[in-house]
Amino acid sequence: MQNLDIAKFGGTSVADYQAMNNCVQVVTANPNTKLVVVSACAGVTNLLVELASGACDSKQREEIIAKVFAIHKAIFDQLDDSDKHAAVINEYLGVVRDLAVQATMTRTDAITDRLVSHGELMSSYLITEIFKQKGFKATCFDVRQVMRTDSNYGQALPLVEVIAALTKQHLLPLLDSGDTIVVTQGFIGADSSGQTTTLGRGGSDYSAALLGESCHAKTISIWTDVPGVYTTDPRLVPNAKPIAELTYLEAAEMATFGAKILHPSTLVPAVRCGIPVFVGSSKEPEKGGTWVRPTTDYAPPFRAVALRKNQTLIVLSSPKMVGASGFLAQVFSIFAKYHLSVDLVSTSEVSIAITLDAGTQTSGLSSIPEALFHELREFCHVKVEHGLSLVAVVGNNMARSAHITDEVFSAIDEYAVRMICYGASSHNLCFLVGADEAVEVLGRLHHKLLEKE
């Protein structure tokens, strides 16, 4: 359909009945919004992940299931025929219970995905019922019919061409059928054998963007609990300001370096098709938000500052680096062998400094295998530093603008900088500082670079 808008609502936006009611108002205020993608109700996924861990005994299991039921009961108690809705939720939770028992015997990523998917299945069912009770035509569509992925449970890779074909077959006819609002789930999909998968971190936003691509949407709206993307985290810097518009590149840099509103993967399908993405607050839609577009009219040298905590710095030193070839390849092949993603890199004549982000590692940095360090120590000296944070200045044409570094480093000349990355991208300047000073550094940079009159 022409001018289709896809609206995605996160967990806080569907946390309770009032939040869901806000979503209904947002959707029905825009006649082009015909596809709604929802996350699980706030807190539910964490509870389901706990069940999927296999560590709960029968008493703990029933206590957690009771908490999940209570979250949804507070919603369906506001609806007509609450007994019918209770039965549906209990049916879902019966499957959750069976899967949780299986997890205590043999925990697998496949069981985890099946179990945690029920958060989205329950929230999408309930918000569909709210649409209906308020007099709107709505249907709940199981996204697993179209969101085809590989079988990498927990971090499934979408199969874009297959998704497009299945969307044309199963979803587009529903969207073209008239004034029906189609509600579906974010975060979850299915592999070729029909087994439930999940898309991993940022999965619901990613789902919305993938559906936007396959449906040829005009716009994608990401509704959250803040009115757009800010110049930095307003919880850390009170003077942070909303940004009216960003380019895809700026938004991707911000997401990569710590901004929580969008995950970097979200933008990939939108970039492929040039679909503008709107970010706004479902609680306060009247405040507007941020548009993320291929290009913007205004491209300032400084757009935002971002903070990413829990960084580990590894410095590898060896005289063998001097004039040698293949040293970097040898180092990175070892990290790849242990499935650790290297983040920032800086080199000198005899050493390499790299950072690892705990938030992107599957097993957590505390469990880096000693075997990795053993392999590295066979040909270089290894030094590891924890307790660091990454601060990123995001902007435009930074590597080509005069006085950029002067402005940045004059703002933080009182602080020790452990590592700098600059020049690889014209959109960012990154550096490491001590975790205990990071918020102060963030505030100083914001004041100096982004609070100018």
Coordinates of C-alpha atoms in Angstrom, one line a residue:
M1 CA 0.0 0.0 0.0
Q2 CA 1.2 3.5 -0.7
N3 CA 2.5 5.8 2.1
L4 CA 2.6 2.8 4.5
D5 CA 3.9 3.7 8.0
I6 CA 5.2 0.9 10.2
A7 CA 5.0 1.7 13.9
K8 CA 7.2 -0.1 16.4
F9 CA 6.6 0.1 20.2
G10 CA 9.2 -1.0 22.7
G11 CA 8.7 -2.7 26.0
T12 CA 8.0 0.5 28.1
S13 CA 5.5 1.6 25.5
V14 CA 3.5 -1.6 26.0
A15 CA 4.3 -1.9 29.7
D16 CA 0.7 -1.7 31.0
Y17 CA -2.9 -0.9 29.9
Q18 CA -2.4 2.9 29.9
A19 CA 0.8 2.5 27.9
M20 CA -0.9 0.3 25.3
N21 CA -3.8 2.7 25.2
N22 CA -1.3 5.5 24.3
C23 CA 0.0 3.2 21.5
V24 CA -3.5 2.8 20.1
Q25 CA -4.0 6.6 20.1
V26 CA -0.7 7.1 18.3
V27 CA -1.5 4.5 15.7
T28 CA -5.1 5.6 15.0
A29 CA -4.0 9.3 14.7
N30 CA -2.0 8.4 11.6
P31 CA -4.2 6.8 8.8
N32 CA -1.1 5.5 7.1
T33 CA 0.0 3.4 10.1
K34 CA -1.4 0.0 9.2
L35 CA 1.4 -2.3 10.6
V36 CA 2.2 -2.3 14.3
V37 CA 5.3 -4.2 15.7
V38 CA 5.5 -4.7 19.4
S39 CA 8.0 -5.8 22.0
A40 CA 7.2 -7.8 25.1
C41 CA 5.8 -5.9 28.0
A42 CA 8.5 -4.2 30.1
G43 CA 10.2 -6.7 32.4
V44 CA 8.7 -9.8 30.8
T45 CA 11.7 -10.8 28.7
N46 CA 14.0 -10.7 31.6
L47 CA 11.7 -13.0 33.6
L48 CA 11.4 -15.4 30.6
V49 CA 15.2 -15.5 30.2
E50 CA 15.5 -16.4 33.9
L51 CA 13.1 -19.3 33.3
A52 CA 15.1 -20.4 30.2
S53 CA 18.4 -20.4 32.2
G54 CA 17.5 -23.8 33.6
A55 CA 18.5 -22.7 37.1
C56 CA 15.1 -22.5 38.6
D57 CA 13.6 -25.1 40.8
S58 CA 9.8 -25.8 40.7
K59 CA 9.0 -23.2 43.3
Q60 CA 11.0 -20.5 41.7
R61 CA 9.6 -21.4 38.3
E62 CA 6.0 -21.0 39.5
E63 CA 6.9 -17.7 41.2
I64 CA 8.3 -16.3 38.0
I65 CA 5.3 -17.5 36.0
A66 CA 3.0 -15.9 38.5
K67 CA 4.8 -12.6 38.0
V68 CA 4.5 -12.8 34.2
F69 CA 0.8 -13.6 34.6
A70 CA 0.3 -10.7 36.9
I71 CA 1.8 -8.2 34.4
H72 CA -0.6 -9.3 31.7
K73 CA -3.6 -9.7 34.1
A74 CA -3.3 -6.0 35.0
I75 CA -3.9 -5.3 31.3
F76 CA -6.7 -7.7 30.4
D77 CA -8.5 -6.9 33.6
Q78 CA -9.3 -3.6 31.9
L79 CA -10.9 -5.4 28.9
D80 CA -14.3 -6.9 28.4
D81 CA -14.4 -10.7 28.7
S82 CA -11.4 -10.9 30.9
D83 CA -11.9 -14.6 31.5
K84 CA -11.4 -15.3 27.8
H85 CA -8.2 -13.3 27.8
A86 CA -7.0 -15.0 31.0
A87 CA -7.5 -18.4 29.3
V88 CA -5.4 -17.3 26.3
I89 CA -2.5 -16.0 28.5
N90 CA -2.6 -19.1 30.6
E91 CA -2.4 -21.3 27.5
Y92 CA 0.8 -19.4 26.5
L93 CA 2.2 -19.7 30.0
G94 CA 1.4 -23.5 29.9
V95 CA 3.8 -23.7 27.0
V96 CA 6.3 -21.5 28.8
R97 CA 6.1 -23.8 31.9
D98 CA 6.8 -26.9 29.8
L99 CA 9.8 -25.3 28.1
A100 CA 11.1 -24.1 31.4
V101 CA 11.0 -27.7 32.7
Q102 CA 12.9 -28.8 29.6
A103 CA 15.5 -26.1 30.2
T104 CA 16.2 -27.5 33.6
M105 CA 17.1 -30.9 32.0
T106 CA 18.8 -29.7 28.9
R107 CA 19.2 -26.0 28.3
T108 CA 19.7 -25.1 24.6
D109 CA 19.5 -21.8 22.7
A110 CA 16.6 -23.3 20.6
I111 CA 14.6 -23.8 23.8
T112 CA 15.5 -20.4 25.0
D113 CA 14.3 -18.8 21.8
R114 CA 11.0 -20.7 21.9
L115 CA 10.4 -19.7 25.5
V116 CA 11.3 -16.0 25.4
S117 CA 9.2 -15.5 22.2
H118 CA 6.1 -15.8 24.3
G119 CA 6.6 -12.2 25.7
E120 CA 5.9 -10.8 22.2
L121 CA 3.2 -13.3 21.5
M122 CA 1.3 -12.2 24.7
S123 CA 1.8 -8.5 24.3
S124 CA 0.7 -8.5 20.6
Y125 CA -2.4 -10.5 21.5
L126 CA -3.4 -8.0 24.2
I127 CA -2.8 -4.8 22.3
T128 CA -4.9 -6.3 19.4
E129 CA -7.7 -6.8 21.8
I130 CA -7.5 -3.2 23.0
F131 CA -7.7 -2.0 19.4
K132 CA -10.9 -4.1 19.0
Q133 CA -12.5 -2.9 22.2
K134 CA -12.0 0.7 21.1
G135 CA -13.9 0.0 17.9
F136 CA -11.0 -0.5 15.4
K137 CA -10.6 -3.4 13.1
A138 CA -7.4 -5.2 14.1
T139 CA -5.8 -8.6 13.6
C140 CA -2.9 -10.3 15.3
F141 CA -0.4 -11.7 12.7
D142 CA 2.2 -14.2 13.6
V143 CA 5.4 -12.7 12.3
R144 CA 7.0 -16.1 12.1
Q145 CA 5.1 -16.7 8.9
V146 CA 7.3 -14.1 7.1
M147 CA 10.4 -13.4 9.3
R148 CA 12.6 -16.2 8.0
T149 CA 16.0 -16.6 9.5
D150 CA 18.9 -19.0 9.7
S151 CA 19.1 -21.4 12.6
N152 CA 21.6 -19.4 14.7
Y153 CA 19.4 -19.4 17.8
G154 CA 19.7 -16.3 19.9
Q155 CA 21.3 -14.3 17.2
A156 CA 19.5 -15.4 14.0
L157 CA 20.4 -13.8 10.7
P158 CA 17.4 -12.7 8.6
L159 CA 17.1 -14.1 5.1
V160 CA 16.1 -10.9 3.3
E161 CA 15.0 -12.3 0.0
V162 CA 12.9 -15.0 1.6
I163 CA 11.3 -12.5 3.9
A164 CA 10.3 -10.3 0.9
A165 CA 8.7 -13.3 -0.8
L166 CA 6.8 -14.5 2.2
T167 CA 5.7 -10.9 3.0
K168 CA 4.3 -10.6 -0.5
Q169 CA 2.4 -13.9 0.0
H170 CA 1.1 -13.6 3.5
L171 CA 1.3 -10.1 4.9
L172 CA 0.7 -7.6 2.0
P173 CA -2.7 -9.0 1.3
L174 CA -3.7 -8.2 4.9
L175 CA -2.4 -4.7 4.6
D176 CA -4.1 -4.2 1.3
S177 CA -7.4 -5.5 2.5
G178 CA -8.8 -2.2 3.8
D179 CA -8.8 -0.4 7.1
T180 CA -7.6 -3.3 9.2
I181 CA -4.6 -2.6 11.6
V182 CA -2.2 -5.5 11.6
V183 CA -0.4 -6.1 14.9
T184 CA 2.7 -8.4 14.9
Q185 CA 5.7 -9.2 17.0
G186 CA 9.3 -7.8 17.0
F187 CA 12.4 -9.7 17.9
I188 CA 11.2 -13.2 16.8
G189 CA 11.3 -15.2 13.6
A190 CA 11.5 -18.8 12.4
D191 CA 14.0 -20.9 10.5
S192 CA 13.3 -23.0 7.4
S193 CA 12.0 -25.9 9.6
G194 CA 9.6 -23.6 11.5
Q195 CA 11.5 -23.5 14.7
T196 CA 11.3 -20.2 16.6
T197 CA 14.4 -18.0 16.5
T198 CA 15.2 -14.6 17.9
L199 CA 17.2 -11.7 16.3
G200 CA 19.2 -10.8 19.4
R201 CA 20.0 -7.4 20.8
G202 CA 17.9 -4.6 19.2
G203 CA 15.7 -7.3 17.6
S204 CA 12.4 -5.5 17.7
D205 CA 13.6 -2.4 15.9
Y206 CA 15.4 -4.6 13.4
S207 CA 12.2 -6.5 12.8
A208 CA 10.3 -3.3 12.1
A209 CA 13.0 -2.2 9.6
L210 CA 13.1 -5.5 7.9
L211 CA 9.3 -5.5 7.5
G212 CA 9.5 -1.9 6.3
E213 CA 11.9 -3.0 3.6
S214 CA 9.8 -6.0 2.5
C215 CA 6.6 -4.0 2.6
H216 CA 8.1 -1.0 0.7
A217 CA 7.0 1.2 3.6
K218 CA 7.1 5.0 3.2
T219 CA 8.3 5.5 6.8
I220 CA 9.2 3.6 9.9
S221 CA 8.3 5.0 13.3
I222 CA 10.1 3.8 16.4
W223 CA 8.1 4.8 19.4
T224 CA 9.8 4.7 22.8
D225 CA 9.7 6.5 26.1
V226 CA 11.7 9.6 25.1
P227 CA 10.8 12.2 22.5
G228 CA 13.5 11.4 20.0
V229 CA 17.3 11.1 19.9
Y230 CA 19.2 13.6 22.2
T231 CA 22.6 15.2 21.9
T232 CA 23.6 12.8 24.7
D233 CA 22.0 10.8 27.5
P234 CA 19.7 13.2 29.3
R235 CA 19.9 11.0 32.4
L236 CA 23.6 11.8 32.6
V237 CA 23.7 15.3 31.2
P238 CA 20.6 17.4 32.1
N239 CA 21.3 19.9 29.4
A240 CA 21.0 17.4 26.6
K241 CA 18.7 18.5 23.8
P242 CA 16.6 16.6 21.3
I243 CA 17.9 16.5 17.7
A244 CA 15.4 17.3 15.0
E245 CA 17.1 15.3 12.3
L246 CA 20.1 13.0 11.7
T247 CA 21.7 11.3 8.8
Y248 CA 21.8 7.5 8.7
L249 CA 25.6 7.7 9.2
E250 CA 25.3 10.0 12.3
A251 CA 22.6 7.8 13.8
A252 CA 24.6 4.7 13.2
E253 CA 27.7 6.2 14.8
M254 CA 25.7 7.3 17.8
A255 CA 24.1 3.8 18.2
T256 CA 27.4 2.1 17.8
F257 CA 29.1 4.2 20.5
G258 CA 26.4 4.0 23.2
A259 CA 23.2 5.8 22.3
K260 CA 20.4 3.4 23.3
I261 CA 17.5 4.7 21.2
L262 CA 18.5 2.8 18.0
H263 CA 20.5 -0.3 17.5
P264 CA 23.0 -0.1 14.5
S265 CA 21.3 -3.0 12.8
T266 CA 18.0 -1.2 12.7
L267 CA 19.2 1.2 10.1
V268 CA 20.6 -1.3 7.7
P269 CA 17.3 -2.3 5.9
A270 CA 16.2 1.4 6.0
V271 CA 19.5 2.5 4.4
R272 CA 19.1 -0.2 1.7
C273 CA 15.8 1.3 0.7
G274 CA 16.2 4.9 1.7
I275 CA 13.3 4.7 4.2
P276 CA 13.2 7.6 6.7
V277 CA 13.0 6.5 10.3
F278 CA 11.1 8.6 13.0
V279 CA 11.9 8.3 16.7
G280 CA 9.4 9.6 19.2
S281 CA 7.7 9.1 22.5
S282 CA 4.5 7.1 22.7
K283 CA 3.8 8.9 26.0
E284 CA 4.2 12.4 24.6
P285 CA 3.8 12.2 20.8
E286 CA 2.9 15.9 20.7
K287 CA 6.6 16.7 21.5
G288 CA 7.6 15.4 18.1
G289 CA 10.9 13.6 17.7
T290 CA 13.9 12.9 15.5
W291 CA 13.9 12.0 11.8
V292 CA 16.7 9.9 10.5
R293 CA 17.2 10.4 6.8
P294 CA 19.8 9.7 4.0
T295 CA 20.8 13.3 4.1
T296 CA 20.0 16.4 6.2
D297 CA 20.0 20.2 5.4
Y298 CA 22.2 20.9 8.4
A299 CA 25.4 19.0 8.9
P300 CA 27.3 20.5 11.9
P301 CA 30.8 19.5 12.9
F302 CA 29.5 18.3 16.3
R303 CA 26.1 16.6 16.5
A304 CA 26.3 14.6 19.7
V305 CA 28.5 12.9 22.3
A306 CA 28.0 9.3 23.4
L307 CA 29.2 7.1 26.2
R308 CA 29.8 3.4 26.3
K309 CA 30.8 1.9 29.6
N310 CA 32.5 -1.4 30.6
Q311 CA 35.4 -1.3 28.1
T312 CA 38.5 -3.4 28.3
L313 CA 41.8 -2.4 26.8
I314 CA 44.3 -5.0 25.6
V315 CA 47.8 -3.8 24.6
L316 CA 49.9 -6.2 22.6
S317 CA 53.6 -5.4 22.3
S318 CA 56.5 -7.0 20.4
P319 CA 59.7 -5.9 18.7
K320 CA 58.8 -8.4 16.0
M321 CA 56.3 -5.9 14.7
V322 CA 59.0 -3.6 13.3
G323 CA 58.9 -4.0 9.5
A324 CA 57.1 -7.3 9.7
S325 CA 54.0 -8.3 7.7
G326 CA 51.1 -10.4 8.9
F327 CA 51.3 -9.4 12.6
L328 CA 47.9 -7.8 12.7
A329 CA 46.4 -10.7 10.8
Q330 CA 47.8 -13.2 13.3
V331 CA 46.4 -11.2 16.2
F332 CA 42.9 -10.8 14.7
S333 CA 42.7 -14.4 13.7
I334 CA 43.1 -15.4 17.3
F335 CA 40.3 -13.1 18.5
A336 CA 38.1 -14.5 15.7
K337 CA 38.9 -18.0 16.8
Y338 CA 37.4 -17.3 20.2
H339 CA 34.4 -15.3 18.8
L340 CA 35.5 -12.0 20.4
S341 CA 34.7 -8.9 18.4
V342 CA 37.5 -6.3 18.4
D343 CA 36.2 -2.8 18.7
L344 CA 38.7 0.1 18.5
V345 CA 42.2 -0.3 17.3
S346 CA 45.3 1.9 17.6
T347 CA 48.8 0.9 16.5
S348 CA 52.4 2.1 17.0
E349 CA 55.7 0.7 15.7
V350 CA 55.9 -2.0 18.3
S351 CA 52.4 -2.3 19.8
I352 CA 48.7 -2.7 19.1
A353 CA 46.0 -1.3 21.5
I354 CA 42.5 -2.8 21.0
T355 CA 39.3 -2.5 23.0
L356 CA 36.6 -5.0 23.7
D357 CA 33.0 -4.0 24.6
A358 CA 31.4 -6.3 27.2
G359 CA 28.0 -5.4 25.9
T360 CA 28.7 -7.0 22.5
Q361 CA 30.4 -10.2 23.8
T362 CA 28.2 -13.3 24.0
S363 CA 29.9 -14.7 27.1
G364 CA 31.1 -11.6 28.8
L365 CA 34.6 -10.3 29.2
S366 CA 35.1 -11.9 32.6
S367 CA 35.0 -15.3 30.8
I368 CA 37.6 -14.5 28.1
P369 CA 39.4 -17.9 27.9
E370 CA 42.9 -18.0 29.2
A371 CA 43.8 -20.0 26.1
L372 CA 43.4 -16.8 24.1
F373 CA 46.0 -15.0 26.2
H374 CA 48.2 -18.0 26.1
E375 CA 48.2 -18.0 22.2
L376 CA 48.9 -14.2 22.2
R377 CA 51.7 -14.5 24.7
E378 CA 53.5 -17.0 22.4
F379 CA 54.5 -14.1 20.2
C380 CA 53.9 -10.8 22.1
H381 CA 53.6 -9.2 25.5
V382 CA 50.0 -8.9 26.7
K383 CA 48.7 -6.2 29.1
V384 CA 45.0 -6.0 30.0
E385 CA 43.2 -2.9 31.6
H386 CA 39.7 -2.9 32.9
G387 CA 37.6 0.0 34.4
L388 CA 37.5 2.1 31.2
S389 CA 34.8 3.9 29.3
L390 CA 34.6 5.0 25.7
V391 CA 33.5 8.5 24.9
A392 CA 32.7 9.4 21.3
V393 CA 32.2 12.8 19.7
V394 CA 29.9 12.4 16.6
G395 CA 29.6 14.9 13.8
N396 CA 30.4 15.6 10.2
N397 CA 33.6 16.0 8.2
M398 CA 35.6 15.9 11.4
A399 CA 38.8 14.7 9.8
R400 CA 38.7 17.5 7.3
S401 CA 37.8 20.4 9.6
A402 CA 40.3 22.7 11.2
H403 CA 40.5 23.0 15.0
I404 CA 38.3 20.0 15.7
T405 CA 40.8 18.4 18.0
D406 CA 41.6 21.7 19.7
E407 CA 38.0 22.2 20.6
V408 CA 37.6 18.6 21.8
F409 CA 40.7 18.2 23.9
S410 CA 40.7 21.7 25.3
A411 CA 37.4 20.7 26.9
I412 CA 38.9 17.7 28.7
D413 CA 42.5 18.8 29.3
E414 CA 42.2 18.0 33.0
Y415 CA 41.6 14.3 32.3
A416 CA 43.9 11.5 31.3
V417 CA 43.1 10.0 27.9
R418 CA 44.1 6.4 27.6
M419 CA 43.6 5.8 23.9
I420 CA 42.4 7.9 20.9
C421 CA 40.9 6.7 17.6
Y422 CA 40.5 9.4 15.0
G423 CA 40.6 9.6 11.2
A424 CA 39.2 6.2 10.2
S425 CA 35.8 7.9 10.0
S426 CA 35.0 11.5 9.3
H427 CA 32.0 11.2 11.6
N428 CA 33.6 10.4 15.0
L429 CA 36.4 11.0 17.4
C430 CA 36.7 8.3 20.1
F431 CA 38.8 8.0 23.2
L432 CA 39.1 6.0 26.4
V433 CA 39.0 7.5 29.9
G434 CA 38.7 6.0 33.3
A435 CA 35.2 4.8 34.2
D436 CA 35.1 7.0 37.3
E437 CA 35.6 10.2 35.2
A438 CA 33.6 9.3 32.1
V439 CA 30.3 11.1 33.0
E440 CA 32.2 14.2 33.9
V441 CA 34.1 14.1 30.6
L442 CA 30.8 13.6 28.8
G443 CA 29.3 16.6 30.5
R444 CA 32.3 18.8 29.8
L445 CA 32.3 17.9 26.1
H446 CA 28.6 18.5 25.8
H447 CA 28.9 21.9 27.4
K448 CA 31.8 23.0 25.2
L449 CA 30.7 21.6 21.9
L450 CA 26.9 21.5 22.0
E451 CA 25.7 24.2 24.3
K452 CA 27.0 27.1 22.3
E453 CA 24.8 30.1 22.0

